[in-house]
Amino acid sequence: MAVTASQTAPLRGDKRWGYLDRAKSIRVASVNADGSIYLTPLWFVVDEKRIFLPIDAGSRHGANSQAGRKIAALVDSGDEYATVSGVRILGTLVEATDEVLVKKLQDKVFEKYFGTGHPYAEQYFEFGEFADRRYLELVPDKMIGWDSRETTMPQVPETRVLPDFVGDRPLPKS
């Protein structure tokens, strides 16, 4: 039987939501009308264990979702085996229409990606009004998470190649 990272180092529950809340980008894939895959990195925010994407009206992901096509998304990080972590999400996009919620989501985007005095915040939000930006909720059908940082790494022999000018480590004189 094949074993996956999500089985040996699962990322579930509140840890998964904390991980998603701190992450800065999500890679979203949807299927175009011609069957090709449309894949882009996007910003997102988490509110009460719900994932929201700020999407401009011309977005292909929005159009693909409105056509009833499923969405796949990935949030991941890590540069080596011991730090690899991520969450894979399969689901659909649903527009957030509650005005109070949309305002809350705009504030969350501002806090997460800009902050007071950021030189591009005003441009981002002005363009959003021009481009009819809306917030789509990524409603998961399935979420799979893994976090290799949770596992204990076995000690392994280490080999290092040092520059020529570095000699062997000096032994203390006894």
Short mmCIF file of C-alpha atoms in Angstrom, two decimals:
data_model
loop_
_atom_site.label_atom_id
_atom_site.label_comp_id
_atom_site.label_asym_id
_atom_site.label_seq_id
_atom_site.Cartn_x
_atom_site.Cartn_y
_atom_site.Cartn_z
CA MET A 1 0.00 0.00 0.00
CA ALA A 2 1.33 3.43 -0.91
CA VAL A 3 1.82 5.87 1.94
CA THR A 4 1.41 9.61 1.46
CA ALA A 5 2.73 12.60 3.40
CA SER A 6 -0.82 13.40 4.51
CA GLN A 7 -0.94 9.99 6.20
CA THR A 8 2.45 10.11 7.91
CA ALA A 9 2.36 13.82 8.86
CA PRO A 10 -1.27 14.97 8.62
CA LEU A 11 -2.24 18.63 8.95
CA ARG A 12 -5.79 18.77 10.29
CA GLY A 13 -8.19 20.76 12.41
CA ASP A 14 -7.17 24.06 14.00
CA LYS A 15 -3.54 23.59 12.91
CA ARG A 16 -4.67 23.41 9.28
CA TRP A 17 -6.75 26.56 9.63
CA GLY A 18 -3.90 28.39 11.38
CA TYR A 19 -1.57 27.36 8.56
CA LEU A 20 -4.03 28.60 5.93
CA ASP A 21 -4.64 31.86 7.78
CA ARG A 22 -0.90 32.68 7.82
CA ALA A 23 -0.17 31.67 4.22
CA LYS A 24 0.12 34.45 1.66
CA SER A 25 -0.83 32.79 -1.62
CA ILE A 26 -2.94 29.98 -2.95
CA ARG A 27 -2.51 28.32 -6.34
CA VAL A 28 -5.90 27.85 -7.95
CA ALA A 29 -6.64 25.63 -10.96
CA SER A 30 -9.86 25.50 -12.92
CA VAL A 31 -10.88 23.98 -16.23
CA ASN A 32 -11.59 26.28 -19.19
CA ALA A 33 -14.42 25.64 -21.66
CA ASP A 34 -11.94 24.13 -24.15
CA GLY A 35 -10.70 21.62 -21.53
CA SER A 36 -7.39 23.36 -20.85
CA ILE A 37 -6.30 24.07 -17.28
CA TYR A 38 -6.13 27.64 -16.01
CA LEU A 39 -3.70 27.93 -13.09
CA THR A 40 -2.81 31.09 -11.17
CA PRO A 41 -1.48 32.13 -7.78
CA LEU A 42 -3.96 34.29 -5.90
CA TRP A 43 -4.30 36.10 -2.61
CA PHE A 44 -6.84 34.84 -0.11
CA VAL A 45 -8.10 35.35 3.40
CA VAL A 46 -9.61 33.03 5.97
CA ASP A 47 -12.62 34.08 8.02
CA GLU A 48 -14.19 31.72 10.55
CA LYS A 49 -12.69 28.65 8.87
CA ARG A 50 -13.89 29.77 5.44
CA ILE A 51 -11.57 30.63 2.54
CA PHE A 52 -12.27 33.70 0.40
CA LEU A 53 -10.57 34.81 -2.81
CA PRO A 54 -10.70 38.41 -4.08
CA ILE A 55 -11.54 37.89 -7.76
CA ASP A 56 -11.97 40.56 -10.43
CA ALA A 57 -15.03 40.25 -12.71
CA GLY A 58 -12.90 39.26 -15.71
CA SER A 59 -11.36 36.29 -13.90
CA ARG A 60 -11.41 32.99 -15.73
CA HIS A 61 -11.71 31.16 -12.40
CA GLY A 62 -14.97 32.99 -11.73
CA ALA A 63 -16.30 32.17 -15.20
CA ASN A 64 -15.21 28.55 -14.94
CA SER A 65 -16.86 28.25 -11.54
CA GLN A 66 -20.11 29.83 -12.81
CA ALA A 67 -20.10 27.22 -15.58
CA GLY A 68 -20.19 24.54 -12.87
CA ARG A 69 -16.60 23.41 -13.17
CA LYS A 70 -14.73 22.27 -10.05
CA ILE A 71 -11.77 24.09 -8.57
CA ALA A 72 -8.52 22.65 -7.24
CA ALA A 73 -6.27 24.73 -5.01
CA LEU A 74 -2.95 24.33 -3.23
CA VAL A 75 -1.32 26.24 -0.41
CA ASP A 76 2.21 24.99 0.20
CA SER A 77 5.56 25.93 1.67
CA GLY A 78 8.94 24.48 2.53
CA ASP A 79 12.34 24.30 0.94
CA GLU A 80 13.49 20.85 2.01
CA TYR A 81 12.08 17.53 3.12
CA ALA A 82 11.87 18.48 6.82
CA THR A 83 9.94 21.71 6.17
CA VAL A 84 7.50 20.71 3.41
CA SER A 85 3.88 21.40 4.28
CA GLY A 86 0.68 22.15 2.46
CA VAL A 87 -3.04 21.86 2.02
CA ARG A 88 -4.73 20.64 -1.15
CA ILE A 89 -8.35 21.69 -1.61
CA LEU A 90 -10.95 20.42 -4.06
CA GLY A 91 -14.24 22.27 -4.26
CA THR A 92 -16.33 25.00 -5.79
CA LEU A 93 -16.46 28.80 -5.72
CA VAL A 94 -19.51 30.63 -4.40
CA GLU A 95 -19.87 34.41 -4.43
CA ALA A 96 -20.08 36.18 -1.06
CA THR A 97 -23.00 38.60 -1.36
CA ASP A 98 -23.45 39.75 2.25
CA GLU A 99 -22.26 43.39 2.29
CA VAL A 100 -21.09 43.23 5.92
CA LEU A 101 -19.03 40.11 5.19
CA VAL A 102 -17.54 41.65 2.01
CA LYS A 103 -16.44 44.73 3.99
CA LYS A 104 -14.88 42.45 6.62
CA LEU A 105 -13.04 40.53 3.88
CA GLN A 106 -11.73 43.78 2.35
CA ASP A 107 -10.40 44.77 5.78
CA LYS A 108 -8.74 41.36 6.15
CA VAL A 109 -7.06 41.70 2.74
CA PHE A 110 -5.82 45.16 3.73
CA GLU A 111 -4.42 43.86 7.02
CA LYS A 112 -2.83 40.75 5.51
CA TYR A 113 -1.24 42.22 2.38
CA PHE A 114 -0.88 45.96 2.92
CA GLY A 115 -1.25 47.71 6.26
CA THR A 116 -1.35 51.41 7.04
CA GLY A 117 0.90 53.51 4.83
CA HIS A 118 1.55 50.84 2.19
CA PRO A 119 2.34 52.62 -1.10
CA TYR A 120 0.10 50.40 -3.27
CA ALA A 121 -2.93 49.80 -1.04
CA GLU A 122 -4.98 52.63 -2.47
CA GLN A 123 -4.24 51.56 -6.06
CA TYR A 124 -5.19 47.96 -5.32
CA PHE A 125 -8.57 48.84 -3.85
CA GLU A 126 -9.33 51.50 -6.48
CA PHE A 127 -8.56 49.00 -9.24
CA GLY A 128 -10.82 46.52 -7.46
CA GLU A 129 -13.74 48.94 -7.76
CA PHE A 130 -12.93 49.53 -11.45
CA ALA A 131 -12.57 45.79 -12.15
CA ASP A 132 -15.70 44.88 -10.18
CA ARG A 133 -13.75 42.81 -7.67
CA ARG A 134 -15.84 40.45 -5.63
CA TYR A 135 -15.11 37.78 -3.05
CA LEU A 136 -15.63 34.14 -3.87
CA GLU A 137 -15.70 31.53 -1.16
CA LEU A 138 -13.76 28.36 -1.89
CA VAL A 139 -16.14 25.76 -0.51
CA PRO A 140 -14.16 22.55 0.01
CA ASP A 141 -15.48 19.16 -0.97
CA LYS A 142 -12.19 17.69 0.23
CA MET A 143 -9.13 19.05 2.05
CA ILE A 144 -5.89 17.15 2.46
CA GLY A 145 -3.06 18.58 4.54
CA TRP A 146 0.46 17.52 5.46
CA ASP A 147 3.22 19.03 7.56
CA SER A 148 6.64 17.41 7.65
CA ARG A 149 7.63 19.83 10.41
CA GLU A 150 5.49 17.65 12.69
CA THR A 151 7.64 14.56 12.23
CA THR A 152 10.83 13.73 14.07
CA MET A 153 13.71 13.45 11.67
CA PRO A 154 16.04 10.51 12.26
CA GLN A 155 19.71 11.33 12.69
CA VAL A 156 21.66 10.56 9.55
CA PRO A 157 25.37 10.67 8.76
CA GLU A 158 26.39 14.02 7.37
CA THR A 159 28.91 14.74 4.68
CA ARG A 160 30.16 18.21 4.00
CA VAL A 161 32.51 19.42 1.34
CA LEU A 162 34.38 22.39 2.74
CA PRO A 163 36.46 24.90 0.77
CA ASP A 164 40.14 24.02 0.34
CA PHE A 165 41.30 26.66 2.81
CA VAL A 166 39.32 25.02 5.62
CA GLY A 167 41.23 22.23 7.28
CA ASP A 168 39.95 19.54 9.53
CA ARG A 169 38.25 20.67 12.68
CA PRO A 170 40.96 21.22 15.27
CA LEU A 171 40.82 18.92 18.24
CA PRO A 172 41.10 20.47 21.68
CA LYS A 173 44.58 20.15 23.15
CA SER A 174 44.69 17.85 26.11
#
